[in-house]
Coordinates of C-alpha atoms in Angstrom, one line a residue:
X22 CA 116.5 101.0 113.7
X23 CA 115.0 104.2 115.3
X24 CA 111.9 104.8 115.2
X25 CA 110.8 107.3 112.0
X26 CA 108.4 109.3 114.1
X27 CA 110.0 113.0 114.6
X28 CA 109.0 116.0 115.4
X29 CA 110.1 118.5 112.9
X30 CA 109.2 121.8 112.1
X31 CA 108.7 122.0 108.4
X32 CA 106.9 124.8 106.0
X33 CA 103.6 125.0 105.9
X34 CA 101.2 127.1 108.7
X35 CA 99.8 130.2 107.6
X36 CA 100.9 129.9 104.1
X37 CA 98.4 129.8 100.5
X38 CA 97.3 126.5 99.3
X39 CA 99.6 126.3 96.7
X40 CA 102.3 127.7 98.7
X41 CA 102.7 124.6 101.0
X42 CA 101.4 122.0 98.9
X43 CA 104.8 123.3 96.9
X44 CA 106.5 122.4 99.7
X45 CA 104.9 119.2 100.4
X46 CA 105.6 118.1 96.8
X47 CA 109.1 119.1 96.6
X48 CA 110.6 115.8 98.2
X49 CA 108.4 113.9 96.0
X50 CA 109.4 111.3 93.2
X51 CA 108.2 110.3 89.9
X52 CA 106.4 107.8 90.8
X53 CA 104.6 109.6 93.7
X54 CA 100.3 110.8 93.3
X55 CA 100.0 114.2 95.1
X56 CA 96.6 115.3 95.1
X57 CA 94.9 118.8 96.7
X58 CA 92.0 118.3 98.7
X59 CA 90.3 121.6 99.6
X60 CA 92.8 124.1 100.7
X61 CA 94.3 123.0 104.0
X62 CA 94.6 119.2 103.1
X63 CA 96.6 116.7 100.1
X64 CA 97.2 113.1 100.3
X65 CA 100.4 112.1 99.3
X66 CA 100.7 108.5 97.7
X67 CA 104.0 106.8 97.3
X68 CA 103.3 103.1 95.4
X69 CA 105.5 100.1 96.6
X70 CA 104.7 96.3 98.0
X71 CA 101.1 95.0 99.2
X72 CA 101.4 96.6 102.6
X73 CA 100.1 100.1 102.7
X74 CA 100.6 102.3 105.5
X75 CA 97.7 105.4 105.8
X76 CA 99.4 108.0 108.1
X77 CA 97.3 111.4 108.9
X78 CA 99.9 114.3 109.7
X79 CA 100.3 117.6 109.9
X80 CA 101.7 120.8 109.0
X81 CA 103.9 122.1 111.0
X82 CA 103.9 120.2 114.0
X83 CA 104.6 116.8 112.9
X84 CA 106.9 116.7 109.4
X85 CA 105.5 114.9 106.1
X86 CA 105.5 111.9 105.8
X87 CA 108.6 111.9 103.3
X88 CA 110.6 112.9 106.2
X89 CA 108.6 111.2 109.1
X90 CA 108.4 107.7 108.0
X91 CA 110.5 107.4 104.9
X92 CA 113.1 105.1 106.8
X93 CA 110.4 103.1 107.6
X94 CA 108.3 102.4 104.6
X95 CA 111.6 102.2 102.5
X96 CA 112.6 99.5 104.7
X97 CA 109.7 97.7 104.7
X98 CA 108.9 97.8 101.3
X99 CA 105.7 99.5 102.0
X100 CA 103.1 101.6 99.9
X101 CA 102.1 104.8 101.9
X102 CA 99.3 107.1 101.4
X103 CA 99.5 110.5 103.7
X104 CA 96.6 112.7 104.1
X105 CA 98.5 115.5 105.5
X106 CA 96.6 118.6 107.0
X107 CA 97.9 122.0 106.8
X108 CA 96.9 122.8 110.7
X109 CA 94.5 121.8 113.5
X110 CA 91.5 120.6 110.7
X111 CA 90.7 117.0 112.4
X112 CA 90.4 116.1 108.6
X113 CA 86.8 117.6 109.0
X114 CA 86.7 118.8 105.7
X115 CA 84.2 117.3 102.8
X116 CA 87.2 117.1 100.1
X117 CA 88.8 114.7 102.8
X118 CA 85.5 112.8 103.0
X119 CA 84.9 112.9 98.9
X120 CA 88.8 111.5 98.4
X121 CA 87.9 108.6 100.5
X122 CA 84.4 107.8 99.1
X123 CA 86.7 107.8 95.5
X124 CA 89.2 105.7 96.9
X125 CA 86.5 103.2 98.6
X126 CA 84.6 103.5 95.0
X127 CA 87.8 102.7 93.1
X128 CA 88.4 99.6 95.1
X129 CA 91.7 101.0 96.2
X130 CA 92.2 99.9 99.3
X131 CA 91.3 96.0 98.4
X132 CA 94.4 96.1 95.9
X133 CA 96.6 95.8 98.6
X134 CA 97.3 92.2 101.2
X135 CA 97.0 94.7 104.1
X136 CA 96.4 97.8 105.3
X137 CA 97.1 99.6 108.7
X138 CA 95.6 103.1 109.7
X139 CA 97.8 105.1 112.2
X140 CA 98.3 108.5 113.5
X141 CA 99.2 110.6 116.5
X142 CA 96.5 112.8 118.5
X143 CA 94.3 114.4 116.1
X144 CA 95.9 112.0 113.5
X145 CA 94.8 109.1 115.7
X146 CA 91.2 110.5 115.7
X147 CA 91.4 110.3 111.8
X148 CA 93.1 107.3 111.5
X149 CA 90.0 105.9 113.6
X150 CA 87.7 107.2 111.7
X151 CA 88.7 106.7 108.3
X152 CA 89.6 103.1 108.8
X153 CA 86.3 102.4 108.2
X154 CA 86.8 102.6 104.2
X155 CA 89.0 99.6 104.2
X156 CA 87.7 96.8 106.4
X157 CA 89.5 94.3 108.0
X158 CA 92.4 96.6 108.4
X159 CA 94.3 97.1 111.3
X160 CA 94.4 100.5 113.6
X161 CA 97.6 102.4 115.5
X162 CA 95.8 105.3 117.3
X163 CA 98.1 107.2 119.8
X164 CA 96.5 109.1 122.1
X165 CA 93.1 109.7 120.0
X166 CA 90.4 111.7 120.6
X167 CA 87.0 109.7 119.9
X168 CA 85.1 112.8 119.2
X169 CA 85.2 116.5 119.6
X170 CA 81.6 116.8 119.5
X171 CA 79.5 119.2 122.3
X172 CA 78.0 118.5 124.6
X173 CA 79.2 114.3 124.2
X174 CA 82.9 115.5 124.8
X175 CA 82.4 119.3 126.9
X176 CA 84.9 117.6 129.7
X177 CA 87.5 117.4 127.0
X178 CA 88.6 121.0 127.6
X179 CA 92.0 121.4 125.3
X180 CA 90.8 122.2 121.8
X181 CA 88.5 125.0 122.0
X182 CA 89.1 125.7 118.3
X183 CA 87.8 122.4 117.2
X184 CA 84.3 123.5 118.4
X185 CA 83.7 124.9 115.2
X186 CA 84.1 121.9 113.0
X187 CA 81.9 119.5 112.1
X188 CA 81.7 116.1 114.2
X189 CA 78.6 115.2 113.2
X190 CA 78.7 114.1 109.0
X191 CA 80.5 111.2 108.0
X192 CA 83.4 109.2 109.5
X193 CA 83.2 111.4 112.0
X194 CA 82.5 109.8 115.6
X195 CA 86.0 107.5 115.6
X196 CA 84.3 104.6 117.7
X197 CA 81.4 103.6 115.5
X198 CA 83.7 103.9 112.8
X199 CA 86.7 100.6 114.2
X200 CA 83.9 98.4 113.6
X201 CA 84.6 96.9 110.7
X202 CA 89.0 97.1 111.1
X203 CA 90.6 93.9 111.9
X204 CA 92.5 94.7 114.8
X205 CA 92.6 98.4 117.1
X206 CA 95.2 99.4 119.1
X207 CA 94.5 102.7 121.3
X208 CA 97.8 103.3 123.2
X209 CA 97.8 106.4 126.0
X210 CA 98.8 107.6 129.4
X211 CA 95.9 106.5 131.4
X212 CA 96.9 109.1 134.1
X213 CA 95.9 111.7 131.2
X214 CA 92.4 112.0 132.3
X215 CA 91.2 113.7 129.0
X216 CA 93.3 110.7 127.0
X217 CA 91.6 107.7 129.0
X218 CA 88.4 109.1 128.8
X219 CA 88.5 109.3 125.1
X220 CA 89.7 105.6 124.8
X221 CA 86.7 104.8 127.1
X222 CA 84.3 105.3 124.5
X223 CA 86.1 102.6 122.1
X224 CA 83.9 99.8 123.2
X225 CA 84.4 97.3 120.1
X226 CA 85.6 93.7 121.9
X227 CA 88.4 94.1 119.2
X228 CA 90.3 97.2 121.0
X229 CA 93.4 96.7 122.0
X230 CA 94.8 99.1 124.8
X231 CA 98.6 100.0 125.6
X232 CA 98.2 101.8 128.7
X233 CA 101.4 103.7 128.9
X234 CA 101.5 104.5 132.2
X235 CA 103.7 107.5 133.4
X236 CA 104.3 108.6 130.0
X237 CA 102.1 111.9 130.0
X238 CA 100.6 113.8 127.5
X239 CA 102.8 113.0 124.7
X240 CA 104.1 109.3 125.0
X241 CA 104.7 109.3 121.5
X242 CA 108.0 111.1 122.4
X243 CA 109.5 108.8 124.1
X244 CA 108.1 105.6 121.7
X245 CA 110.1 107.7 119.0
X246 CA 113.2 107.1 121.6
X247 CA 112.7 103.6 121.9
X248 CA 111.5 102.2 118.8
X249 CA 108.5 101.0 120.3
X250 CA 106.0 102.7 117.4
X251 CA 107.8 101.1 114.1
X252 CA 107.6 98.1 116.1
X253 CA 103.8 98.5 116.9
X254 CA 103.4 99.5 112.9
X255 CA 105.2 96.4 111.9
X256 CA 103.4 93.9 114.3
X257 CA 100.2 95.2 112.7
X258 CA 101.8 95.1 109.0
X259 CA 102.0 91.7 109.8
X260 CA 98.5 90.9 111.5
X261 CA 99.6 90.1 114.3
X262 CA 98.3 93.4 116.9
X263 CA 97.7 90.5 119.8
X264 CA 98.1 91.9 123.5
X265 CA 100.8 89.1 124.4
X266 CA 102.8 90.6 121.1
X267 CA 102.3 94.4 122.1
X268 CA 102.8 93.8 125.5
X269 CA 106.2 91.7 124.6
X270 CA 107.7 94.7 122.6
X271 CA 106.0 97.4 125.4
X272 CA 108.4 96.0 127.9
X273 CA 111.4 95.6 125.3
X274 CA 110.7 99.4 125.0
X275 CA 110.4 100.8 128.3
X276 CA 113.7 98.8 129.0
X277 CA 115.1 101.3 126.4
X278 CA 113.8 103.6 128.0
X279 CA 116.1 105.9 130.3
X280 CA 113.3 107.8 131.1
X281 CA 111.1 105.2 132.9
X282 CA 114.2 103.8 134.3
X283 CA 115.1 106.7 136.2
X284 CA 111.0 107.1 137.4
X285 CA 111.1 103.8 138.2
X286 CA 115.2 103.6 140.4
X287 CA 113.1 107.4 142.3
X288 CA 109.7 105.0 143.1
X289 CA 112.1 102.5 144.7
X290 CA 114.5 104.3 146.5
X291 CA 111.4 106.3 148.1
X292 CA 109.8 102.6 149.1
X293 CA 112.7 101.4 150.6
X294 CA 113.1 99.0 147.8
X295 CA 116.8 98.8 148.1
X296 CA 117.7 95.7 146.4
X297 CA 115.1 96.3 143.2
X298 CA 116.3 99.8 143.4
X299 CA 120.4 98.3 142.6
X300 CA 119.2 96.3 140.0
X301 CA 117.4 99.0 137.9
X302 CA 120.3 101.7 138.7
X303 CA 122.7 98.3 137.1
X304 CA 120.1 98.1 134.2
X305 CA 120.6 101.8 133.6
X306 CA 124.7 101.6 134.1
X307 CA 124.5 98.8 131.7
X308 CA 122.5 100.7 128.8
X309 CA 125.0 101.8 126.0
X310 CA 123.8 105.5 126.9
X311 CA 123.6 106.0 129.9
X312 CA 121.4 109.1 130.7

């Protein structure tokens, strides 16, 4: 199956509250709880099975999680509850924070057998640091940014915007907040200095890391080309975010991957590695699409 994480441009940026919230809600169903928080953010729940999936995306970069992750969650038989932000918020907002202290309150997250946090970037940030209202969940961060906060994070030069938020209030700094998840997985380039510096400060013994190496500032691209994050998703549905086990469908993934192959036939050739070099230009020859 291939992997439900896209990059789509949908409505949304620049638009009223009630303007993109109308767009958000038009692919919903029946059965489906959309609920306004503040006026650049709504979570988005669609009830199913015991597992429940909490993706943070956003508006317009990444689509909505009826068109990101649908395939997905359908085929899993999944619950999913988006918190979708209409631009570059971090989810530092108090009507974010207030939803979760009502869901924590509720006892809505202990309804369910398991529940993974996951996101993207800034979605990987939130997903960190609002895992902390369900413990013993489990943690898909891709690429996350552990704070934004001056001066702790001044070397972290790429979001000058996100100086003006607030990283200080609650479920804010995302590696205090792991401590009580089940299982943490930070995966990133670790040639992205900005990226590996962030996933230094995650400190917890429980924190996984899937150092993609080579794979730049967006390796989420090409783990949407391989499969690599529904199978990351699924491994932590199941419990079961063990470094032999990510490791295992890592490799699976990069041998997928066209990409790395060609990087790594170029690395070869350059080192005189003539005989490796044949087999990995075979391994490519042999893929069903060949680049």
């Amino acid at each position: 199956m291939q992997d439900p994480v896209v990059q789509t441009r949908v409505p949304g940026a620049g638009q009223t509250a009630e303007s993109w919230l109308a767009a958000l809600s038009s692919g919903t169903r029946a059965t489906d709880e959309l609920t306004a928080l503040g006026m650049r953010h709504a979570a988005l729940l669609r009830p199913a099975g015991p597992v429940l999936l909490v993706s943070f995306d956003t508006l317009p970069q990444v689509a909505p999680p009826s068109l990101a992750l649908a395939g997905l969650v359908r085929d899993q038989g999944w619950s999913h509850l988006s918190v979708v932000a209409n631009g570059a918020t971090w989810w530092r907002d108090p009507a974010v924070h207030a939803h979760f202290d009502r869901l924590i309150d509720e006892g809505f997250f202990e309804t369910f057998d398991r529940v993974v946090f996951f996101g993207i970037g800034m979605g990987g940030y939130a997903a960190a640091s609002f895992c902390v209202a369900a413990p013993g969940c489990a943690v898909v961060a891709i690429r996350p940014q552990a704070t934004l906060q001056a001066p702790a994070t001044e070397w972290d030069r790429r979001f000058p915007h996100a100086r003006r938020l607030d990283f200080t209030d609650r479920y804010s700094f995302a590696p205090d907040m792991v401590e009580g998840a089940a299982s943490v997985l930070l995966v990133y380039d670790p040639r992205v200095a900005e990226d590996a510096m962030h996933a230094a400060l995650f400190t917890r013994p429980h924190v996984l890391r899937l150092r993609c190496h080579g794979a730049g500032a967006r390796p989420e691209v090409a783990m949407a080309q391989t499969g690599l994050v529904a199978e990351l998703l699924r491994l932590a549905a199941r419990g079961a975010l063990r470094a032999p086990l990510v490791h295992r469908a890592h490799r699976a993934a990069r041998r997928r991957d066209a990409g790395h192959l060609l990087r790594l036939l170029s690395q070869l050739t350059l080192r005189g590695r003539g005989r490796l070099a044949r087999r990995v230009a075979r391994a490519v020859l042999d893929r069903e699409d060949p680049p």
